[in-house]
Amino acid sequence: MKHVISAIVQNESGVLAHVAGMFAARGYNIDSLVVGRTEDERFSRMTIVVIGDDRILEQVRKQLEKLITVVRVRDFLGADCLLRDLMLIRVHALPDKRTEITSLVDLFRGRVVDVSKSSIMVELAGTEEKLEAFIDLVRPYGIRELARTGVIAMQRGQTTTSDNEEK
Amino acid sequence: MTKKTKKDDTKATNFSGMSGAKVFEKMLRDQGVEVLFGYPGGVLLPIFDELHDSKIKFILTRHEQGACHMADAYARSTGKTGTVIATSGPGATNLITGLATANMDSVPMVAITGQVKSSLIGNDAFQEADVTGITRPVTKHNFLVKDVKDLGRIIKEAFYIASSGRPGPVLVDIPVDATTALLDGEPDMEMALPGYKPRGGKGNERQIKLAAKAINDAERPVLYVGGGVILSGASDVLREVAIKGNIPTTTTLMGLGAFDESHPLSLKMLGMHGTAYANHAVQACDCLISVGARFEDRVTGDLTKFAPHAKIIHLDIDPASISKNVMVDIPLVGDAKCILEQMLPHIKDGKREAWIKQIDGWKKKFPLTYKAEGKIKPQEVCEMLGKLTDHDAIIATGVGQHQMWTAQFYGWKKPRQIITSGGLGTMGFGVPAAIGAQFGNPDKLVVDIDGDGSFSMTMVEIITSVQNNLPTKFIVLDNDYLGMVRQWQQLFYNKRYSATPHKCPDFTLIAKGFGAEARTVTDRSELEDAMKEMINSKGTYVLHVRVEPEENVFPMVAAGKALDDMIHGELI
């Protein structure tokens, strides 16, 4: 099962090494990992997608919480939350195929951000499933290059990640 | 956990204008450091200049690994935080084994390493190593000091992290320029650890009542006790719980001494080389109460067949230990002492006559035993030492057969009595460990029971004992083999003794060369006299005992077998 874990960590050098090292040492596979700033400059947010059964994830969560530089951890599985992945994809597109592809881009509410003689670059954000669906549809045209940010997550409503943690 | 004994007077101090090295020395004293083990080096010169006139006693070892094990054993035997210092590069890498040893056994320790000038970091400078990178997996936490103004605060944080919650080693890497720089103004000494919330203190009352009910309802409960009980100082209340409920109690290697083995409820040690009666009791019990233990593979045997009929209660300070190896029915998170104290009033007086009778049957049928015939048996040395020291000495060990015989035959009465590398199984731990424990307990008899293999790894530290006029004793059980590996080769590899025959030097000659007293014993008739001579000697003493070469440790649960699937010696 895919779990999205959000960790608020201290914004210090070495923190990523602590987190990545813990995953490596215990043999947990990271599907994606995103690090970025938060509203508070002292902290960063890591959003980690991990695949594993509930027991492994329970260990991942506990081991993350054990790290001194990790302030809060939350598993978004089952929570009412928004998940977003951002993708840049360059698709092979000779002029005769451009319209076909751009109509797909429109259907997925993506944006064409660059056009060259033989390809177009598309920016698309959404859930991982949406991105996968788009990739499947444009694959027959030929994918030249693809980059994704990995998933970030936030809960709907008024509660924040910090509110959810028991004090 | 250990309480700070010294008052924190950093607030009253004027740090402005002090050098980093001065701040370092002052902060160590504020943290209550009395003894610092280590080895100097180029980037540590400013710090060692401060230590020269310091009240902190510096102990020069002959290898940084020795220093690290000494700090570790000092901590294990006293409950205080051990402190070790080593220089950059090779000095720091020589600490790794010691840090990993302490980390696996949850020992509170602070390791200080010198680092090259911050402007040179990453340049492959002379004696540079990425020490925070290398030590991250073997420490509870580590720090790189980037600015002299952070130094004091980080040392304070390091000691706090090392000794609180589930203790462990913390490393502070200090570039030389941070020790020479002068503080410009007062630094912020307030700890800043927003992500560190050590568990400890009381447990959830509802869970505790649930656990007490499960215990009261059980017909065949067993207490399974680990090193956490010793770390938390919970032995007394544990004993009350066991006696009140009439609950047979077994300990792990790390838990030896947490429960007096002369008590009728004691099952002694469980696991791979535990007593058969402890292992049978665990497999037959209907309620297993784990206190400060972590269901390690050497204890459980085949996990899928472990304690198959038991409801499992797991008390631990580290939430990550719970349901890591076995699924737990009733988790209790918090400090062992606090939770057992909360639980005690809810435990009903128990009789459990049938269960006690069944266990007594196993005790009679499967005693720990050996035959005192022919060459000296290693077991009789351990047993005799127990008797001659009234089971009251502090005993350090290396790792291997001698460690298991010591665990089985000494007869443990009190916590912090055995100083042994449990989790990591570090050969060579015994010699420095005995010395470290002696520094923490100057008036106690400290004896290292060692094997010829383990002893050979670190025997150079005997000179550290001699230089400091320590009365520490070292017994070398010499069987000319790396015995534990040989035993496995005998049992599982058709007696093909690959790389295990072990040519030993003349240990007494070496010991005398170091300036210690020494004696070799080969015959049973001399053994008691030699042991008494050793115990009564004033200084460092090495007793070299030639023992039966192919003696095995029994009972034994082969790797991957169920706990009650034991190989017994020929006497059972």
XYZ file of C-alpha atoms in Angstrom:
739
model
C 0.000 0.000 0.000
C 1.196 3.484 -0.839
C 1.606 5.840 2.098
C 2.262 9.550 1.985
C 4.192 10.692 5.023
C 4.724 14.297 5.835
C 7.527 15.256 8.208
C 8.294 18.671 9.566
C 12.050 18.761 10.081
C 14.575 21.260 11.350
C 15.939 23.385 8.524
C 19.584 22.404 9.066
C 22.317 20.768 7.057
C 22.534 17.050 7.622
C 18.824 16.516 8.230
C 18.254 14.970 4.824
C 21.172 12.619 5.497
C 19.592 11.590 8.814
C 16.269 10.824 7.158
C 17.651 9.179 4.015
C 20.170 7.225 6.107
C 17.455 5.872 8.378
C 15.466 4.643 5.361
C 18.539 3.037 3.820
C 19.757 1.446 7.053
C 16.420 -0.195 7.745
C 15.867 -1.259 4.166
C 12.776 0.849 3.475
C 12.289 1.954 -0.117
C 11.459 5.553 -0.863
C 9.107 6.028 -3.821
C 9.532 9.793 -3.802
C 10.836 12.422 -1.446
C 10.225 16.154 -1.641
C 11.889 18.713 0.588
C 10.856 22.327 0.666
C 10.457 25.320 2.919
C 7.417 25.903 5.066
C 5.709 28.977 6.442
C 8.258 28.934 9.280
C 11.861 29.432 8.161
C 13.181 27.233 11.002
C 11.493 24.175 9.518
C 11.275 22.321 6.225
C 8.653 19.871 5.130
C 9.584 16.491 3.739
C 6.887 14.616 1.912
C 7.861 11.001 1.504
C 5.961 8.386 -0.451
C 6.657 4.884 0.836
C 5.229 1.577 -0.287
C 4.749 -1.075 2.341
C 2.236 -2.772 4.586
C 0.832 -1.097 7.663
C 3.372 -2.696 9.975
C 6.354 -1.453 7.995
C 4.798 1.984 7.825
C 4.233 2.023 11.547
C 7.969 1.360 11.982
C 8.876 4.020 9.408
C 6.774 6.560 11.254
C 8.231 5.650 14.647
C 11.804 5.587 13.388
C 11.292 8.980 11.744
C 9.897 10.396 14.961
C 12.949 9.086 16.777
C 15.293 11.245 14.724
C 16.252 14.232 16.796
C 15.904 16.706 13.917
C 12.444 15.502 12.925
C 9.841 17.596 14.695
C 6.522 16.070 13.592
C 5.433 13.166 11.448
C 2.079 12.447 9.860
C 0.856 9.588 7.695
C -1.801 10.870 5.279
C -3.216 7.436 4.480
C -6.972 7.543 4.988
C -6.951 11.276 5.706
C -8.997 13.725 3.670
C -6.083 15.383 1.989
C -4.900 16.826 -1.275
C -1.972 15.208 -3.020
C -0.153 16.992 -5.825
C 2.645 15.952 -8.109
C 4.075 18.341 -10.702
C 5.437 17.077 -14.024
C 7.311 18.551 -16.955
C 7.122 16.273 -19.965
C 8.559 16.754 -23.431
C 6.585 14.887 -26.064
C 7.693 14.201 -29.604
C 5.299 16.334 -31.716
C 5.770 17.126 -35.351
C 3.457 19.941 -36.506
C 0.779 17.508 -37.763
C 0.360 15.951 -34.323
C 0.506 19.114 -32.231
C -3.225 19.788 -32.199
C -4.000 16.254 -31.128
C -1.579 16.503 -28.249
C -2.600 19.994 -27.147
C -6.215 18.896 -26.975
C -5.142 16.155 -24.598
C -3.236 18.754 -22.594
C -6.407 20.844 -22.398
C -8.467 17.877 -21.247
C -6.006 17.308 -18.418
C -5.887 21.036 -17.655
C -2.169 21.128 -18.328
C -0.198 23.898 -20.022
C 2.109 23.890 -22.984
C 5.185 25.727 -21.746
C 7.629 25.275 -24.621
C 7.378 24.380 -28.300
C 10.150 23.380 -30.666
C 10.114 22.104 -34.235
C 9.617 18.523 -33.254
C 8.406 18.537 -29.672
C 6.320 20.310 -27.097
C 6.907 20.599 -23.376
C 3.904 20.291 -21.097
C 3.466 21.267 -17.478
C 0.914 19.188 -15.611
C 0.023 19.048 -11.942
C -2.297 16.680 -10.155
C -2.482 13.389 -8.388
C -0.043 10.694 -9.362
C -2.871 8.759 -11.036
C -3.777 11.702 -13.237
C -0.175 12.134 -14.281
C 0.159 8.432 -15.024
C -2.973 8.537 -17.175
C -1.599 11.442 -19.175
C 1.746 9.719 -19.633
C -0.017 6.599 -20.938
C -1.969 8.665 -23.449
C 1.031 10.512 -24.881
C 3.394 7.551 -24.825
C 2.444 6.484 -28.389
C 3.655 9.884 -29.647
C 7.059 9.354 -28.022
C 8.226 10.758 -24.700
C 11.531 12.571 -25.048
C 12.081 13.588 -21.460
C 10.175 13.563 -18.234
C 10.699 15.106 -14.807
C 8.420 14.911 -11.776
C 8.658 16.601 -8.427
C 7.201 13.800 -6.334
C 4.118 14.170 -4.211
C 3.374 16.908 -1.724
C 0.370 16.700 0.567
C -1.838 18.824 2.759
C -4.970 18.081 4.703
C -8.256 19.716 3.712
C -10.133 21.983 6.094
C -8.703 24.054 8.866
C -6.413 21.668 10.697
C -2.676 21.799 10.074
C -0.147 18.985 10.328
C 0.939 20.317 13.681
C -2.641 20.380 15.008
C -2.992 16.713 14.274
C -0.150 15.621 16.441
C -0.784 14.693 20.011
C 1.019 17.076 22.249
C 16.996 7.841 33.575
C 20.002 9.340 35.181
C 19.405 12.603 36.855
C 21.841 15.430 36.543
C 23.740 15.550 39.762
C 25.422 18.885 39.241
C 23.626 22.170 39.068
C 23.726 23.878 35.739
C 25.570 27.117 36.406
C 26.085 28.095 32.784
C 23.608 30.937 33.224
C 25.765 32.611 35.815
C 28.919 32.360 33.752
C 30.317 35.125 31.662
C 31.389 33.397 28.471
C 32.220 36.517 26.511
C 35.884 36.563 25.461
C 36.439 32.864 26.252
C 38.061 30.610 23.688
C 36.139 27.640 22.369
C 38.532 25.300 24.162
C 37.791 27.051 27.479
C 34.064 26.892 26.859
C 34.466 23.193 26.128
C 36.299 22.467 29.364
C 33.840 24.509 31.389
C 30.789 22.908 29.790
C 32.129 19.423 30.429
C 32.560 20.225 34.100
C 29.064 21.712 34.214
C 27.744 18.444 32.838
C 29.377 16.618 35.738
C 32.197 15.015 33.773
C 34.839 13.735 36.161
C 36.730 11.346 33.919
C 37.448 11.797 30.231
C 38.941 8.921 28.234
C 40.779 9.516 25.007
C 43.764 10.186 22.865
C 45.189 13.547 21.750
C 45.969 14.754 18.252
C 46.805 17.773 16.131
C 43.420 19.437 15.942
C 42.806 18.811 19.649
C 45.846 20.773 20.844
C 43.829 23.786 22.037
C 41.464 21.505 23.996
C 44.281 19.442 25.512
C 46.014 22.623 26.590
C 42.878 23.485 28.599
C 42.631 19.942 29.971
C 46.187 20.121 31.305
C 45.112 22.165 34.344
C 41.539 20.938 34.471
C 39.825 19.187 37.367
C 38.593 16.685 34.830
C 40.710 13.565 35.040
C 41.997 12.680 31.603
C 42.815 9.023 30.953
C 45.184 8.363 28.098
C 44.512 5.010 26.483
C 46.595 3.226 23.860
C 43.925 3.125 21.203
C 40.782 5.205 20.685
C 38.647 2.062 20.598
C 39.836 1.314 24.127
C 38.917 4.831 25.209
C 35.451 4.489 23.745
C 34.787 1.144 25.475
C 36.094 2.593 28.736
C 33.695 5.521 28.546
C 30.939 3.062 27.700
C 31.730 0.760 30.648
C 32.116 3.749 32.971
C 28.548 4.664 32.001
C 27.168 1.123 32.257
C 28.660 0.574 35.686
C 27.752 3.958 37.207
C 24.682 5.194 35.345
C 26.480 8.447 34.597
C 27.193 9.572 31.055
C 30.590 8.382 29.778
C 32.788 10.785 27.858
C 35.474 10.098 25.254
C 37.595 12.353 23.073
C 39.537 11.550 19.897
C 41.228 13.496 17.192
C 40.078 13.980 13.610
C 40.386 11.364 10.881
C 41.796 8.051 12.184
C 41.187 9.030 15.809
C 37.526 9.456 15.048
C 37.213 6.366 12.852
C 38.785 4.294 15.630
C 35.764 5.205 17.766
C 33.245 3.622 15.416
C 33.207 0.135 16.957
C 32.845 1.654 20.410
C 30.027 3.940 19.333
C 28.165 1.113 17.617
C 28.598 -1.037 20.730
C 27.144 1.678 22.954
C 24.382 2.439 20.488
C 23.142 -1.152 20.336
C 23.085 -1.422 24.133
C 21.579 2.048 24.784
C 24.519 3.422 26.741
C 24.613 7.137 27.568
C 27.850 8.459 26.153
C 29.183 11.659 24.631
C 32.017 11.366 22.123
C 33.987 14.447 21.161
C 36.013 14.439 17.980
C 38.362 17.079 16.669
C 37.837 18.112 13.088
C 40.019 19.961 10.603
C 39.609 23.725 10.217
C 36.122 24.505 8.932
C 37.547 26.172 5.828
C 39.266 22.868 4.953
C 36.261 20.592 5.501
C 35.514 18.677 2.318
C 38.979 19.266 0.882
C 40.461 15.888 1.855
C 42.743 17.692 4.267
C 45.306 15.811 6.381
C 43.517 13.611 8.925
C 40.128 14.630 7.639
C 37.157 12.268 7.649
C 33.439 12.980 7.316
C 32.839 11.970 10.902
C 29.235 13.070 11.258
C 28.526 11.185 8.034
C 30.315 8.034 9.155
C 28.872 7.975 12.666
C 25.252 8.823 11.866
C 24.063 5.189 11.790
C 25.891 4.249 14.998
C 24.924 7.161 17.228
C 21.690 8.386 18.727
C 22.534 11.769 17.239
C 25.522 13.787 16.141
C 26.504 17.428 15.711
C 29.044 19.379 13.713
C 29.902 22.607 15.503
C 30.067 25.329 12.885
C 30.584 28.352 15.078
C 32.139 28.840 18.499
C 28.934 30.518 19.687
C 27.058 27.204 19.212
C 29.642 25.094 21.047
C 28.361 25.450 24.611
C 24.745 24.915 23.639
C 25.560 21.853 21.556
C 27.533 20.219 24.369
C 24.607 20.766 26.684
C 22.237 19.287 24.106
C 24.571 16.341 23.515
C 24.589 15.366 27.188
C 20.844 15.826 27.444
C 20.127 13.657 24.400
C 22.638 10.989 25.441
C 21.129 10.492 28.891
C 17.404 11.028 28.367
C 14.694 8.780 26.935
C 16.297 5.657 25.550
C 19.945 6.596 26.158
C 22.631 6.352 23.520
C 25.914 7.761 22.271
C 25.985 11.310 20.900
C 28.959 12.613 18.939
C 30.081 16.239 18.736
C 32.532 17.022 15.938
C 34.464 20.236 16.626
C 36.609 21.901 13.954
C 39.838 23.222 15.423
C 39.002 26.834 14.603
C 35.922 26.629 16.807
C 38.222 25.827 19.740
C 40.683 28.676 19.081
C 38.082 31.336 18.249
C 37.104 33.753 21.016
C 33.498 34.343 21.902
C 32.302 37.781 20.965
C 29.466 38.466 23.396
C 27.304 36.038 25.368
C 26.210 32.958 23.430
C 22.681 31.601 23.588
C 22.891 28.542 25.851
C 19.198 27.675 25.637
C 18.728 24.168 24.212
C 16.916 24.197 20.876
C 15.591 20.694 20.221
C 12.048 21.091 18.905
C 12.082 17.570 17.469
C 13.284 15.784 20.594
C 10.546 14.582 22.906
C 12.043 11.777 24.950
C 9.479 9.406 26.373
C 9.816 8.546 29.969
C 7.902 9.032 33.150
C 4.522 7.494 33.727
C 2.538 5.285 31.423
C -1.076 5.359 30.368
C -3.105 4.307 33.420
C -5.782 2.518 31.379
C -3.191 0.434 29.543
C -1.493 -0.381 32.834
C -4.764 -1.640 34.340
C -5.334 -3.682 31.200
C -1.876 -5.194 31.559
C -2.384 -5.897 35.267
C -5.655 -7.643 34.501
C -3.996 -9.796 31.855
C -1.299 -10.720 34.373
C -3.821 -11.455 37.125
C -5.881 -13.599 34.748
C -2.842 -15.546 33.593
C -2.149 -19.000 34.906
C 1.364 -19.223 33.521
C 2.910 -15.759 33.332
C 6.607 -15.069 32.771
C 8.472 -11.809 33.239
C 11.043 -11.275 30.502
C 13.417 -8.574 31.611
C 16.005 -6.636 29.591
C 18.598 -3.937 30.033
C 15.915 -1.252 30.171
C 15.169 -2.276 33.762
C 18.781 -1.576 34.696
C 18.866 1.731 32.818
C 15.719 2.858 34.567
C 16.711 1.631 38.038
C 13.583 -0.503 38.218
C 15.056 -3.658 39.774
C 13.523 -3.175 43.211
C 9.994 -2.611 42.018
C 10.391 -5.385 39.454
C 11.239 -7.746 42.295
C 8.127 -6.629 44.179
C 5.925 -7.238 41.153
C 7.449 -10.676 40.580
C 7.106 -11.734 44.214
C 3.608 -10.337 44.666
C 2.290 -12.132 41.595
C 4.563 -15.137 42.032
C 5.780 -14.622 38.481
C 8.845 -16.544 37.289
C 11.386 -14.094 35.904
C 13.978 -14.499 33.197
C 16.455 -11.900 31.992
C 18.273 -11.228 28.774
C 22.057 -10.914 28.729
C 21.650 -7.156 29.142
C 19.175 -7.678 31.964
C 21.438 -9.910 34.099
C 21.476 -8.587 37.638
C 18.080 -6.902 37.303
C 16.649 -9.881 39.189
C 18.610 -11.764 41.840
C 19.394 -15.189 40.420
C 19.447 -16.805 43.848
C 15.721 -16.081 44.204
C 13.495 -19.138 43.621
C 11.489 -17.238 40.988
C 14.595 -16.638 38.898
C 14.833 -18.544 35.635
C 18.233 -16.979 34.908
C 18.970 -16.015 31.312
C 16.838 -17.014 28.322
C 17.662 -17.270 24.644
C 20.211 -19.008 22.475
C 22.395 -19.975 25.456
C 19.844 -19.365 28.140
C 18.718 -22.002 30.596
C 16.455 -24.706 29.252
C 13.939 -23.952 31.999
C 13.728 -20.289 31.001
C 13.201 -21.197 27.364
C 10.611 -23.852 28.152
C 8.801 -21.454 30.462
C 8.632 -18.760 27.777
C 7.346 -21.231 25.191
C 4.699 -22.545 27.577
C 3.599 -19.309 29.201
C 0.171 -17.780 28.627
C 1.282 -14.227 29.385
C 4.716 -12.822 28.609
C 5.530 -9.526 30.256
C 8.484 -7.937 28.542
C 10.090 -5.112 30.489
C 12.825 -3.077 28.817
C 13.718 -5.810 26.355
C 13.369 -5.811 22.598
C 12.714 -9.356 21.335
C 16.093 -9.659 19.665
C 16.763 -12.707 17.503
C 19.298 -14.229 19.937
C 16.534 -14.185 22.553
C 13.502 -15.292 20.568
C 14.838 -17.965 18.220
C 12.378 -18.561 15.386
C 9.991 -15.631 15.772
C 7.029 -17.413 14.262
C 7.249 -20.068 16.973
C 8.101 -17.725 19.839
C 5.877 -17.848 22.941
C 3.012 -19.268 20.881
C 0.396 -19.344 23.642
C 1.181 -16.005 25.217
C -0.588 -12.737 25.392
C 2.308 -10.308 25.040
C 2.692 -7.215 27.171
C 5.574 -4.988 26.121
C 6.850 -2.198 28.318
C 9.456 0.004 26.646
C 10.585 3.611 26.676
C 11.099 3.556 22.915
C 7.827 3.406 20.973
C 9.769 2.156 17.950
C 10.692 -1.024 19.852
C 7.061 -1.964 20.245
C 5.726 -4.407 17.659
C 9.020 -4.178 15.780
C 9.781 -7.906 15.988
C 6.673 -9.468 17.536
C 3.130 -8.168 17.475
C 2.302 -6.928 20.945
C -1.097 -7.289 22.600
C -0.681 -4.627 25.270
C 1.954 -1.947 24.677
C 3.107 0.212 27.577
C 5.267 3.189 26.646
C 7.243 4.959 29.322
C 9.871 4.526 31.995
C 10.066 0.980 33.382
C 10.350 2.072 37.009
C 7.417 4.484 36.830
C 5.156 2.036 35.043
C 5.980 -0.908 37.316
C 5.300 1.334 40.305
C 1.958 2.276 38.802
C 1.225 -1.372 38.089
C 2.249 -2.863 41.439
C -0.942 -1.991 43.369
C -3.052 -3.609 40.637
C -1.180 -6.912 40.773
C -3.040 -9.500 42.809
C -1.234 -11.891 45.103
C -0.667 -14.961 43.027
C -0.083 -18.588 43.943
C 0.181 -20.321 40.582
C 1.239 -23.541 42.255
C 0.870 -25.754 39.197
C 2.974 -23.404 37.091
C 5.722 -23.077 39.689
C 5.745 -26.848 40.066
C 6.046 -27.361 36.337
C 8.977 -24.943 36.239
C 10.684 -26.594 39.197
C 10.429 -29.839 37.251
C 12.276 -28.252 34.333
C 14.849 -26.794 36.701
C 15.553 -30.265 38.087
C 15.595 -31.915 34.700
C 17.698 -29.330 32.867
C 20.184 -27.681 35.242
C 23.166 -25.729 33.943
C 25.925 -28.233 34.255
C 29.423 -29.353 33.327
C 31.830 -32.081 34.357
C 34.767 -30.913 36.475
C 37.112 -33.586 35.171
C 40.253 -33.590 33.076
C 41.455 -30.163 32.073
C 40.087 -27.109 33.843
C 36.600 -26.337 32.618
C 35.878 -22.706 31.816
C 32.508 -22.978 33.567
C 34.140 -23.849 36.885
C 36.324 -20.758 36.679
C 33.239 -18.550 36.304
C 31.383 -20.417 39.032
C 34.354 -20.298 41.410
C 34.834 -16.585 40.852
C 31.183 -16.052 41.746
C 31.607 -17.928 45.021
C 34.941 -16.332 45.950
C 33.632 -12.809 45.299
C 30.282 -13.447 46.974
C 28.630 -12.719 43.623
C 29.352 -9.059 44.267
C 32.143 -8.094 41.859
C 31.727 -6.082 38.692
C 32.444 -8.440 35.822
C 33.376 -7.342 32.328
C 33.560 -9.785 29.441
C 34.642 -10.033 25.857
C 32.408 -11.812 23.382
C 32.142 -15.497 22.694
C 31.956 -18.719 24.684
C 33.544 -17.220 27.792
C 30.905 -14.497 27.777
C 28.105 -17.059 27.775
C 29.731 -19.156 30.507
C 30.174 -16.024 32.586
C 26.521 -15.146 32.036
C 25.439 -18.677 32.971
C 27.666 -19.435 35.943
C 28.703 -16.293 37.842
C 25.402 -15.911 39.706
C 24.111 -12.344 39.313
C 22.646 -10.461 42.204
C 22.624 -6.779 41.386
C 22.121 -4.409 38.476
C 25.175 -2.886 36.740
C 27.255 -5.901 37.715
C 27.879 -7.366 34.298
C 29.494 -5.136 31.698
C 29.159 -6.900 28.379
C 28.533 -6.118 24.748
C 25.111 -7.592 24.064
C 23.661 -6.187 20.867
C 26.756 -5.651 18.770
C 28.754 -8.535 20.256
C 32.047 -6.687 20.188
C 35.090 -8.883 20.752
C 37.831 -6.998 22.572
C 35.327 -5.177 24.773
C 36.395 -6.850 28.020
C 39.806 -5.372 28.798
C 38.927 -1.697 28.280
C 35.466 -2.261 29.771
C 36.936 -3.529 33.036
C 39.238 -0.511 33.203
C 36.416 1.927 32.459
C 34.235 0.304 35.121
C 37.107 0.491 37.607
C 37.441 4.260 37.087
C 33.755 4.586 37.876
C 34.006 2.247 40.881
C 37.471 2.725 42.366
C 36.685 0.731 45.508
C 34.994 -2.247 43.909
C 36.559 -5.451 42.716
C 36.398 -5.390 38.922
C 37.265 -8.534 36.984
C 37.388 -9.039 33.237
C 36.575 -12.632 32.317
C 37.911 -12.858 28.819
C 38.658 -15.342 26.082
C 42.032 -15.645 24.454
C 40.602 -14.237 21.205
C 38.878 -11.208 22.707
C 41.739 -10.534 25.095
C 44.268 -10.527 22.260
C 42.357 -7.795 20.467
C 42.683 -5.127 23.147
C 45.192 -6.413 25.733
C 47.398 -3.389 25.053
C 45.121 -1.442 27.420
C 46.545 -3.447 30.352
C 49.208 -0.753 30.335
C 46.487 1.868 30.903
C 45.441 -0.061 33.996
C 49.031 -0.316 35.213
C 49.834 3.340 34.491
C 46.883 4.394 36.639
C 47.678 1.894 39.430
C 44.315 0.239 39.032
C 43.555 -2.962 40.957
C 41.690 -4.386 37.967
C 41.843 -8.148 37.381
C 41.839 -9.979 34.088
C 41.124 -13.684 33.687
C 41.962 -15.152 30.289
C 40.178 -18.421 29.566
C 42.583 -19.773 27.005
C 41.423 -22.684 24.841
C 43.636 -22.030 21.831
C 40.546 -21.493 19.698
C 38.140 -18.805 18.690
C 35.787 -20.971 20.652
C 32.301 -19.865 19.707
C 32.962 -20.023 15.998
C 34.736 -23.357 16.525
C 31.669 -24.652 18.359
C 29.448 -23.789 15.393
C 31.957 -25.432 13.045
C 31.893 -28.524 15.209
C 28.116 -28.678 15.292
C 27.157 -27.432 11.839
C 30.236 -27.574 9.601
C 31.469 -31.107 10.135
C 34.282 -30.114 12.493
C 36.114 -28.223 9.773
C 37.930 -25.723 11.990
C 38.534 -23.058 9.405
C 40.511 -20.108 10.812
C 39.602 -20.854 14.423
C 42.764 -22.447 15.879
C 44.388 -19.564 17.689
C 48.062 -19.508 18.595
C 48.413 -17.512 21.764
C 51.443 -15.666 23.051
C 52.753 -16.168 26.575
C 50.105 -14.036 28.248
C 51.857 -13.922 31.622
C 55.064 -12.714 30.016
C 53.172 -10.028 28.139
C 51.278 -8.980 31.271
C 54.530 -8.793 33.220
C 55.991 -6.728 30.403
C 53.177 -4.263 30.970
C 54.060 -4.206 34.645
C 51.129 -6.279 35.866
C 51.258 -9.302 38.127
C 50.446 -12.487 36.289
C 50.155 -16.242 36.677
C 49.319 -19.169 34.452
C 47.224 -22.040 35.735
C 46.875 -25.336 33.933
C 45.820 -27.696 36.704
C 42.590 -27.787 38.681
C 44.489 -28.194 41.949
C 46.042 -24.737 41.592
C 42.948 -22.907 40.442
C 41.414 -21.812 43.722
C 44.736 -20.703 45.133
C 45.492 -18.682 42.012
C 42.043 -17.083 42.054
C 42.470 -16.073 45.680
C 45.922 -14.695 44.951
C 44.429 -12.643 42.145
C 41.533 -11.349 44.239
C 43.834 -10.404 47.112
C 46.460 -8.735 44.947
C 46.736 -4.963 45.151
C 47.460 -4.064 41.562
C 46.606 -5.050 38.024
C 46.615 -8.837 37.736
C 46.319 -11.148 34.754
C 45.308 -14.721 35.481
C 45.881 -16.937 32.492
C 43.873 -20.153 32.734
C 44.450 -22.981 30.262
C 41.065 -24.645 29.813
C 39.578 -27.600 27.965
C 39.939 -26.622 24.285
C 36.797 -28.219 22.881
C 34.300 -27.432 25.612
C 30.959 -26.200 24.266
C 28.326 -23.808 25.531
C 25.073 -25.615 26.248
C 22.177 -25.529 26.090
C 22.035 -24.046 22.645
C 19.213 -22.995 20.376
C 20.596 -23.206 16.859
C 20.000 -20.136 14.731
C 16.494 -20.144 13.298
C 15.153 -22.845 15.619
C 12.282 -22.492 18.042
C 13.327 -21.506 21.548
C 12.471 -24.889 23.089
C 14.325 -26.789 20.362
C 17.606 -26.960 22.256
C 20.825 -28.894 21.890
C 21.892 -30.151 25.299
C 25.307 -31.241 26.484
C 25.985 -34.919 27.087
C 25.138 -34.574 30.779
C 21.438 -33.910 30.201
